[in-house]
Amino acid sequence: MSNEKGPDHSRRRERSRQAILAATRALVAEEPYEKVTVEAIAARAGVGKQTIYRRWPSKSAVVFAALLALSEGADAGSFALPDTGDVEADLKLVLRATVEEFADPSFDKLIRALTTEVAADAELAAEYREKLARPLEEAKKARLRSAQEAGQLRPDADLDLALEVLYAPLFQRWLHRSGPLTPAYADSLVDATLRAFGP
């Protein structure tokens, strides 16, 4: 009997988790972030508030889980960037996808909410770095290293600095809403980075 209940219980728990994460993303997209509460998430998901608190200690933890779930099933290897042998084409493909994502209003609100929480919560910042930021950075650096080995970047190029040159202007433009996030802008960042670090 208990063996029959186990899988059903797990499925119910997973359905509940998915409902909570979907409700979180929907509410963050619809409401000013300060008005999004655990109570509101629970009501939208059709679960009790305690169901959420059994899994996550705070609203910020739920928001992070909702963002992380967008790459669910991805492990460190799944974050690999395309490697066709043409670093310019590969980076432009990735940067164009990044600006499209940041320009999407629902993703924009979710990542702004998380950025606010990470700035104020050292424990969440550490979790964000470990589970999302670091694996993504390592994947990006691996692609640059491959380009370096192929002679498309200088042998002495500082790959950490190259990543900052490539991504920091995009993040700043998004954060300050100081200009449009367009494919042309993405291409210009790749061009500038390759001029700075190319052979």
PDB file of C-alpha atoms in Angstrom:
ATOM      1  CA  MET A   1       0.000   0.000   0.000  1.00  0.00           C
ATOM      2  CA  SER A   2       2.740   2.456   0.983  1.00  0.00           C
ATOM      3  CA  ASN A   3       4.559   1.701  -2.282  1.00  0.00           C
ATOM      4  CA  GLU A   4       1.452   2.737  -4.210  1.00  0.00           C
ATOM      5  CA  LYS A   5       1.090   5.940  -2.201  1.00  0.00           C
ATOM      6  CA  GLY A   6       4.720   7.001  -2.619  1.00  0.00           C
ATOM      7  CA  PRO A   7       4.682   7.875  -6.348  1.00  0.00           C
ATOM      8  CA  ASP A   8       1.255   9.534  -6.048  1.00  0.00           C
ATOM      9  CA  HIS A   9       2.476  11.656  -3.146  1.00  0.00           C
ATOM     10  CA  SER A  10       5.600  12.628  -5.100  1.00  0.00           C
ATOM     11  CA  ARG A  11       3.508  13.574  -8.128  1.00  0.00           C
ATOM     12  CA  ARG A  12       1.201  15.694  -5.985  1.00  0.00           C
ATOM     13  CA  ARG A  13       4.195  17.425  -4.388  1.00  0.00           C
ATOM     14  CA  GLU A  14       5.694  18.113  -7.801  1.00  0.00           C
ATOM     15  CA  ARG A  15       2.389  19.452  -9.164  1.00  0.00           C
ATOM     16  CA  SER A  16       2.132  21.689  -6.113  1.00  0.00           C
ATOM     17  CA  ARG A  17       5.719  22.922  -6.563  1.00  0.00           C
ATOM     18  CA  GLN A  18       5.158  23.705 -10.235  1.00  0.00           C
ATOM     19  CA  ALA A  19       1.903  25.539  -9.420  1.00  0.00           C
ATOM     20  CA  ILE A  20       3.685  27.658  -6.798  1.00  0.00           C
ATOM     21  CA  LEU A  21       6.537  28.572  -9.141  1.00  0.00           C
ATOM     22  CA  ALA A  22       4.160  29.400 -12.008  1.00  0.00           C
ATOM     23  CA  ALA A  23       2.011  31.502  -9.660  1.00  0.00           C
ATOM     24  CA  THR A  24       5.115  33.353  -8.471  1.00  0.00           C
ATOM     25  CA  ARG A  25       6.216  34.191 -12.011  1.00  0.00           C
ATOM     26  CA  ALA A  26       2.695  35.308 -12.945  1.00  0.00           C
ATOM     27  CA  LEU A  27       2.259  37.537  -9.901  1.00  0.00           C
ATOM     28  CA  VAL A  28       5.691  39.144 -10.246  1.00  0.00           C
ATOM     29  CA  ALA A  29       4.845  39.915 -13.882  1.00  0.00           C
ATOM     30  CA  GLU A  30       1.449  41.397 -12.975  1.00  0.00           C
ATOM     31  CA  GLU A  31       1.974  43.282  -9.715  1.00  0.00           C
ATOM     32  CA  PRO A  32       4.436  45.764  -8.224  1.00  0.00           C
ATOM     33  CA  TYR A  33       6.970  43.514  -6.497  1.00  0.00           C
ATOM     34  CA  GLU A  34       6.304  44.876  -3.015  1.00  0.00           C
ATOM     35  CA  LYS A  35       2.657  43.787  -3.362  1.00  0.00           C
ATOM     36  CA  VAL A  36       3.578  40.176  -4.118  1.00  0.00           C
ATOM     37  CA  THR A  37       3.252  38.183  -0.888  1.00  0.00           C
ATOM     38  CA  VAL A  38       3.573  34.539   0.060  1.00  0.00           C
ATOM     39  CA  GLU A  39      -0.158  34.645   0.847  1.00  0.00           C
ATOM     40  CA  ALA A  40      -0.931  35.883  -2.671  1.00  0.00           C
ATOM     41  CA  ILE A  41       1.313  33.228  -4.218  1.00  0.00           C
ATOM     42  CA  ALA A  42      -0.413  30.523  -2.174  1.00  0.00           C
ATOM     43  CA  ALA A  43      -3.865  31.761  -3.194  1.00  0.00           C
ATOM     44  CA  ARG A  44      -2.916  31.875  -6.895  1.00  0.00           C
ATOM     45  CA  ALA A  45      -1.354  28.402  -6.710  1.00  0.00           C
ATOM     46  CA  GLY A  46      -4.302  26.938  -4.799  1.00  0.00           C
ATOM     47  CA  VAL A  47      -2.196  25.781  -1.862  1.00  0.00           C
ATOM     48  CA  GLY A  48      -1.908  26.699   1.788  1.00  0.00           C
ATOM     49  CA  LYS A  49       0.684  29.243   2.881  1.00  0.00           C
ATOM     50  CA  GLN A  50       2.386  26.587   5.016  1.00  0.00           C
ATOM     51  CA  THR A  51       2.939  24.466   1.899  1.00  0.00           C
ATOM     52  CA  ILE A  52       5.191  27.237   0.632  1.00  0.00           C
ATOM     53  CA  TYR A  53       6.962  27.808   3.938  1.00  0.00           C
ATOM     54  CA  ARG A  54       7.731  24.087   4.240  1.00  0.00           C
ATOM     55  CA  ARG A  55       9.825  24.383   1.070  1.00  0.00           C
ATOM     56  CA  TRP A  56      11.112  27.952   1.095  1.00  0.00           C
ATOM     57  CA  PRO A  57      11.932  30.256   4.021  1.00  0.00           C
ATOM     58  CA  SER A  58      10.916  33.546   2.367  1.00  0.00           C
ATOM     59  CA  LYS A  59       9.367  35.270  -0.612  1.00  0.00           C
ATOM     60  CA  SER A  60      12.836  35.934  -2.031  1.00  0.00           C
ATOM     61  CA  ALA A  61      13.655  32.214  -1.928  1.00  0.00           C
ATOM     62  CA  VAL A  62      10.456  31.424  -3.853  1.00  0.00           C
ATOM     63  CA  VAL A  63      11.267  34.094  -6.447  1.00  0.00           C
ATOM     64  CA  PHE A  64      14.737  32.630  -6.931  1.00  0.00           C
ATOM     65  CA  ALA A  65      13.289  29.126  -7.270  1.00  0.00           C
ATOM     66  CA  ALA A  66      10.815  30.441  -9.862  1.00  0.00           C
ATOM     67  CA  LEU A  67      13.671  31.886 -11.907  1.00  0.00           C
ATOM     68  CA  LEU A  68      15.859  28.812 -11.496  1.00  0.00           C
ATOM     69  CA  ALA A  69      13.000  26.577 -12.650  1.00  0.00           C
ATOM     70  CA  LEU A  70      13.137  28.246 -16.068  1.00  0.00           C
ATOM     71  CA  SER A  71      16.362  26.294 -16.643  1.00  0.00           C
ATOM     72  CA  GLU A  72      15.085  23.186 -14.859  1.00  0.00           C
ATOM     73  CA  GLY A  73      16.878  19.998 -15.665  1.00  0.00           C
ATOM     74  CA  ALA A  74      19.950  21.952 -16.713  1.00  0.00           C
ATOM     75  CA  ASP A  75      23.176  20.875 -15.102  1.00  0.00           C
ATOM     76  CA  ALA A  76      26.561  22.512 -15.576  1.00  0.00           C
ATOM     77  CA  GLY A  77      27.003  20.783 -18.950  1.00  0.00           C
ATOM     78  CA  SER A  78      23.597  21.923 -20.152  1.00  0.00           C
ATOM     79  CA  PHE A  79      24.703  25.550 -19.954  1.00  0.00           C
ATOM     80  CA  ALA A  80      27.249  25.039 -22.760  1.00  0.00           C
ATOM     81  CA  LEU A  81      27.336  27.790 -25.394  1.00  0.00           C
ATOM     82  CA  PRO A  82      27.240  26.904 -29.086  1.00  0.00           C
ATOM     83  CA  ASP A  83      30.652  26.147 -30.564  1.00  0.00           C
ATOM     84  CA  THR A  84      30.535  26.077 -34.352  1.00  0.00           C
ATOM     85  CA  GLY A  85      34.160  27.148 -34.646  1.00  0.00           C
ATOM     86  CA  ASP A  86      33.109  30.736 -35.446  1.00  0.00           C
ATOM     87  CA  VAL A  87      33.335  32.641 -32.159  1.00  0.00           C
ATOM     88  CA  GLU A  88      31.842  35.828 -33.592  1.00  0.00           C
ATOM     89  CA  ALA A  89      28.715  34.062 -34.880  1.00  0.00           C
ATOM     90  CA  ASP A  90      28.338  32.026 -31.699  1.00  0.00           C
ATOM     91  CA  LEU A  91      28.657  35.018 -29.368  1.00  0.00           C
ATOM     92  CA  LYS A  92      26.253  37.093 -31.455  1.00  0.00           C
ATOM     93  CA  LEU A  93      23.698  34.286 -31.303  1.00  0.00           C
ATOM     94  CA  VAL A  94      24.017  34.094 -27.509  1.00  0.00           C
ATOM     95  CA  LEU A  95      24.012  37.880 -26.923  1.00  0.00           C
ATOM     96  CA  ARG A  96      20.988  38.353 -29.192  1.00  0.00           C
ATOM     97  CA  ALA A  97      19.116  35.700 -27.182  1.00  0.00           C
ATOM     98  CA  THR A  98      20.172  37.456 -23.972  1.00  0.00           C
ATOM     99  CA  VAL A  99      18.906  40.885 -25.028  1.00  0.00           C
ATOM    100  CA  GLU A 100      15.647  39.309 -26.223  1.00  0.00           C
ATOM    101  CA  GLU A 101      15.215  37.668 -22.824  1.00  0.00           C
ATOM    102  CA  PHE A 102      15.964  40.862 -20.888  1.00  0.00           C
ATOM    103  CA  ALA A 103      13.628  42.843 -23.147  1.00  0.00           C
ATOM    104  CA  ASP A 104      10.751  40.448 -22.363  1.00  0.00           C
ATOM    105  CA  PRO A 105       8.540  42.273 -19.816  1.00  0.00           C
ATOM    106  CA  SER A 106       7.726  39.207 -17.694  1.00  0.00           C
ATOM    107  CA  PHE A 107      11.369  38.095 -17.465  1.00  0.00           C
ATOM    108  CA  ASP A 108      12.435  41.686 -16.836  1.00  0.00           C
ATOM    109  CA  LYS A 109      10.181  41.981 -13.781  1.00  0.00           C
ATOM    110  CA  LEU A 110      11.261  38.605 -12.418  1.00  0.00           C
ATOM    111  CA  ILE A 111      14.994  39.299 -12.707  1.00  0.00           C
ATOM    112  CA  ARG A 112      14.597  42.840 -11.322  1.00  0.00           C
ATOM    113  CA  ALA A 113      12.771  41.384  -8.319  1.00  0.00           C
ATOM    114  CA  LEU A 114      15.535  38.856  -7.794  1.00  0.00           C
ATOM    115  CA  THR A 115      18.251  41.500  -8.227  1.00  0.00           C
ATOM    116  CA  THR A 116      16.612  43.548  -5.464  1.00  0.00           C
ATOM    117  CA  GLU A 117      16.511  40.548  -3.140  1.00  0.00           C
ATOM    118  CA  VAL A 118      20.071  39.415  -3.906  1.00  0.00           C
ATOM    119  CA  ALA A 119      21.373  42.907  -3.107  1.00  0.00           C
ATOM    120  CA  ALA A 120      19.779  42.746   0.353  1.00  0.00           C
ATOM    121  CA  ASP A 121      20.259  39.079   1.264  1.00  0.00           C
ATOM    122  CA  ALA A 122      23.805  37.683   1.489  1.00  0.00           C
ATOM    123  CA  GLU A 123      22.603  34.091   1.864  1.00  0.00           C
ATOM    124  CA  LEU A 124      20.425  34.322  -1.237  1.00  0.00           C
ATOM    125  CA  ALA A 125      23.291  36.022  -3.100  1.00  0.00           C
ATOM    126  CA  ALA A 126      25.553  33.079  -2.293  1.00  0.00           C
ATOM    127  CA  GLU A 127      22.917  30.589  -3.466  1.00  0.00           C
ATOM    128  CA  TYR A 128      22.336  32.581  -6.660  1.00  0.00           C
ATOM    129  CA  ARG A 129      26.075  32.609  -7.336  1.00  0.00           C
ATOM    130  CA  GLU A 130      26.463  28.880  -6.703  1.00  0.00           C
ATOM    131  CA  LYS A 131      23.394  27.591  -8.562  1.00  0.00           C
ATOM    132  CA  LEU A 132      23.078  29.977 -11.483  1.00  0.00           C
ATOM    133  CA  ALA A 133      25.700  32.685 -11.938  1.00  0.00           C
ATOM    134  CA  ARG A 134      28.835  30.547 -11.571  1.00  0.00           C
ATOM    135  CA  PRO A 135      27.712  27.692 -13.883  1.00  0.00           C
ATOM    136  CA  LEU A 136      26.717  30.236 -16.534  1.00  0.00           C
ATOM    137  CA  GLU A 137      30.031  32.084 -16.217  1.00  0.00           C
ATOM    138  CA  GLU A 138      31.985  28.840 -16.503  1.00  0.00           C
ATOM    139  CA  ALA A 139      30.071  27.908 -19.664  1.00  0.00           C
ATOM    140  CA  LYS A 140      30.771  31.312 -21.192  1.00  0.00           C
ATOM    141  CA  LYS A 141      34.424  31.127 -20.220  1.00  0.00           C
ATOM    142  CA  ALA A 142      34.716  27.625 -21.704  1.00  0.00           C
ATOM    143  CA  ARG A 143      33.513  28.999 -25.061  1.00  0.00           C
ATOM    144  CA  LEU A 144      36.050  31.838 -24.912  1.00  0.00           C
ATOM    145  CA  ARG A 145      38.787  29.363 -23.971  1.00  0.00           C
ATOM    146  CA  SER A 146      37.899  27.277 -27.034  1.00  0.00           C
ATOM    147  CA  ALA A 147      38.179  30.412 -29.180  1.00  0.00           C
ATOM    148  CA  GLN A 148      41.517  31.191 -27.562  1.00  0.00           C
ATOM    149  CA  GLU A 149      42.811  27.689 -28.371  1.00  0.00           C
ATOM    150  CA  ALA A 150      41.646  28.159 -31.973  1.00  0.00           C
ATOM    151  CA  GLY A 151      43.650  31.402 -32.256  1.00  0.00           C
ATOM    152  CA  GLN A 152      40.543  33.621 -32.374  1.00  0.00           C
ATOM    153  CA  LEU A 153      41.482  35.370 -29.125  1.00  0.00           C
ATOM    154  CA  ARG A 154      44.954  36.395 -27.966  1.00  0.00           C
ATOM    155  CA  PRO A 155      46.782  33.675 -26.000  1.00  0.00           C
ATOM    156  CA  ASP A 156      47.282  36.103 -23.101  1.00  0.00           C
ATOM    157  CA  ALA A 157      43.684  37.410 -23.135  1.00  0.00           C
ATOM    158  CA  ASP A 158      42.139  37.688 -19.665  1.00  0.00           C
ATOM    159  CA  LEU A 159      38.941  35.698 -20.145  1.00  0.00           C
ATOM    160  CA  ASP A 160      37.304  37.006 -16.962  1.00  0.00           C
ATOM    161  CA  LEU A 161      37.832  40.555 -18.194  1.00  0.00           C
ATOM    162  CA  ALA A 162      36.604  39.617 -21.672  1.00  0.00           C
ATOM    163  CA  LEU A 163      33.349  38.345 -20.145  1.00  0.00           C
ATOM    164  CA  GLU A 164      32.926  41.583 -18.216  1.00  0.00           C
ATOM    165  CA  VAL A 165      33.512  43.661 -21.345  1.00  0.00           C
ATOM    166  CA  LEU A 166      30.961  41.517 -23.188  1.00  0.00           C
ATOM    167  CA  TYR A 167      28.193  41.427 -20.566  1.00  0.00           C
ATOM    168  CA  ALA A 168      28.588  44.335 -18.135  1.00  0.00           C
ATOM    169  CA  PRO A 169      27.434  47.057 -20.578  1.00  0.00           C
ATOM    170  CA  LEU A 170      24.338  44.997 -21.373  1.00  0.00           C
ATOM    171  CA  PHE A 171      23.536  44.557 -17.693  1.00  0.00           C
ATOM    172  CA  GLN A 172      24.082  48.260 -16.998  1.00  0.00           C
ATOM    173  CA  ARG A 173      21.866  49.338 -19.907  1.00  0.00           C
ATOM    174  CA  TRP A 174      19.155  46.951 -18.702  1.00  0.00           C
ATOM    175  CA  LEU A 175      19.497  47.947 -15.036  1.00  0.00           C
ATOM    176  CA  HIS A 176      19.353  51.708 -15.689  1.00  0.00           C
ATOM    177  CA  ARG A 177      16.982  51.478 -18.685  1.00  0.00           C
ATOM    178  CA  SER A 178      19.445  53.744 -20.438  1.00  0.00           C
ATOM    179  CA  GLY A 179      18.943  52.474 -23.978  1.00  0.00           C
ATOM    180  CA  PRO A 180      17.174  49.892 -26.118  1.00  0.00           C
ATOM    181  CA  LEU A 181      18.088  46.218 -25.916  1.00  0.00           C
ATOM    182  CA  THR A 182      18.298  45.263 -29.577  1.00  0.00           C
ATOM    183  CA  PRO A 183      20.057  42.659 -31.741  1.00  0.00           C
ATOM    184  CA  ALA A 184      22.228  45.476 -33.166  1.00  0.00           C
ATOM    185  CA  TYR A 185      23.331  46.430 -29.656  1.00  0.00           C
ATOM    186  CA  ALA A 186      24.161  42.788 -28.891  1.00  0.00           C
ATOM    187  CA  ASP A 187      26.243  42.577 -32.069  1.00  0.00           C
ATOM    188  CA  SER A 188      28.090  45.782 -31.189  1.00  0.00           C
ATOM    189  CA  LEU A 189      29.129  44.325 -27.807  1.00  0.00           C
ATOM    190  CA  VAL A 190      30.519  41.216 -29.494  1.00  0.00           C
ATOM    191  CA  ASP A 191      32.379  43.326 -32.064  1.00  0.00           C
ATOM    192  CA  ALA A 192      33.912  45.523 -29.376  1.00  0.00           C
ATOM    193  CA  THR A 193      34.968  42.522 -27.279  1.00  0.00           C
ATOM    194  CA  LEU A 194      36.583  40.741 -30.211  1.00  0.00           C
ATOM    195  CA  ARG A 195      38.437  43.931 -31.220  1.00  0.00           C
ATOM    196  CA  ALA A 196      39.742  44.272 -27.663  1.00  0.00           C
ATOM    197  CA  PHE A 197      40.771  40.637 -27.153  1.00  0.00           C
ATOM    198  CA  GLY A 198      41.239  39.277 -30.669  1.00  0.00           C
ATOM    199  CA  PRO A 199      44.632  38.306 -32.068  1.00  0.00           C
TER     200      PRO A 199
END
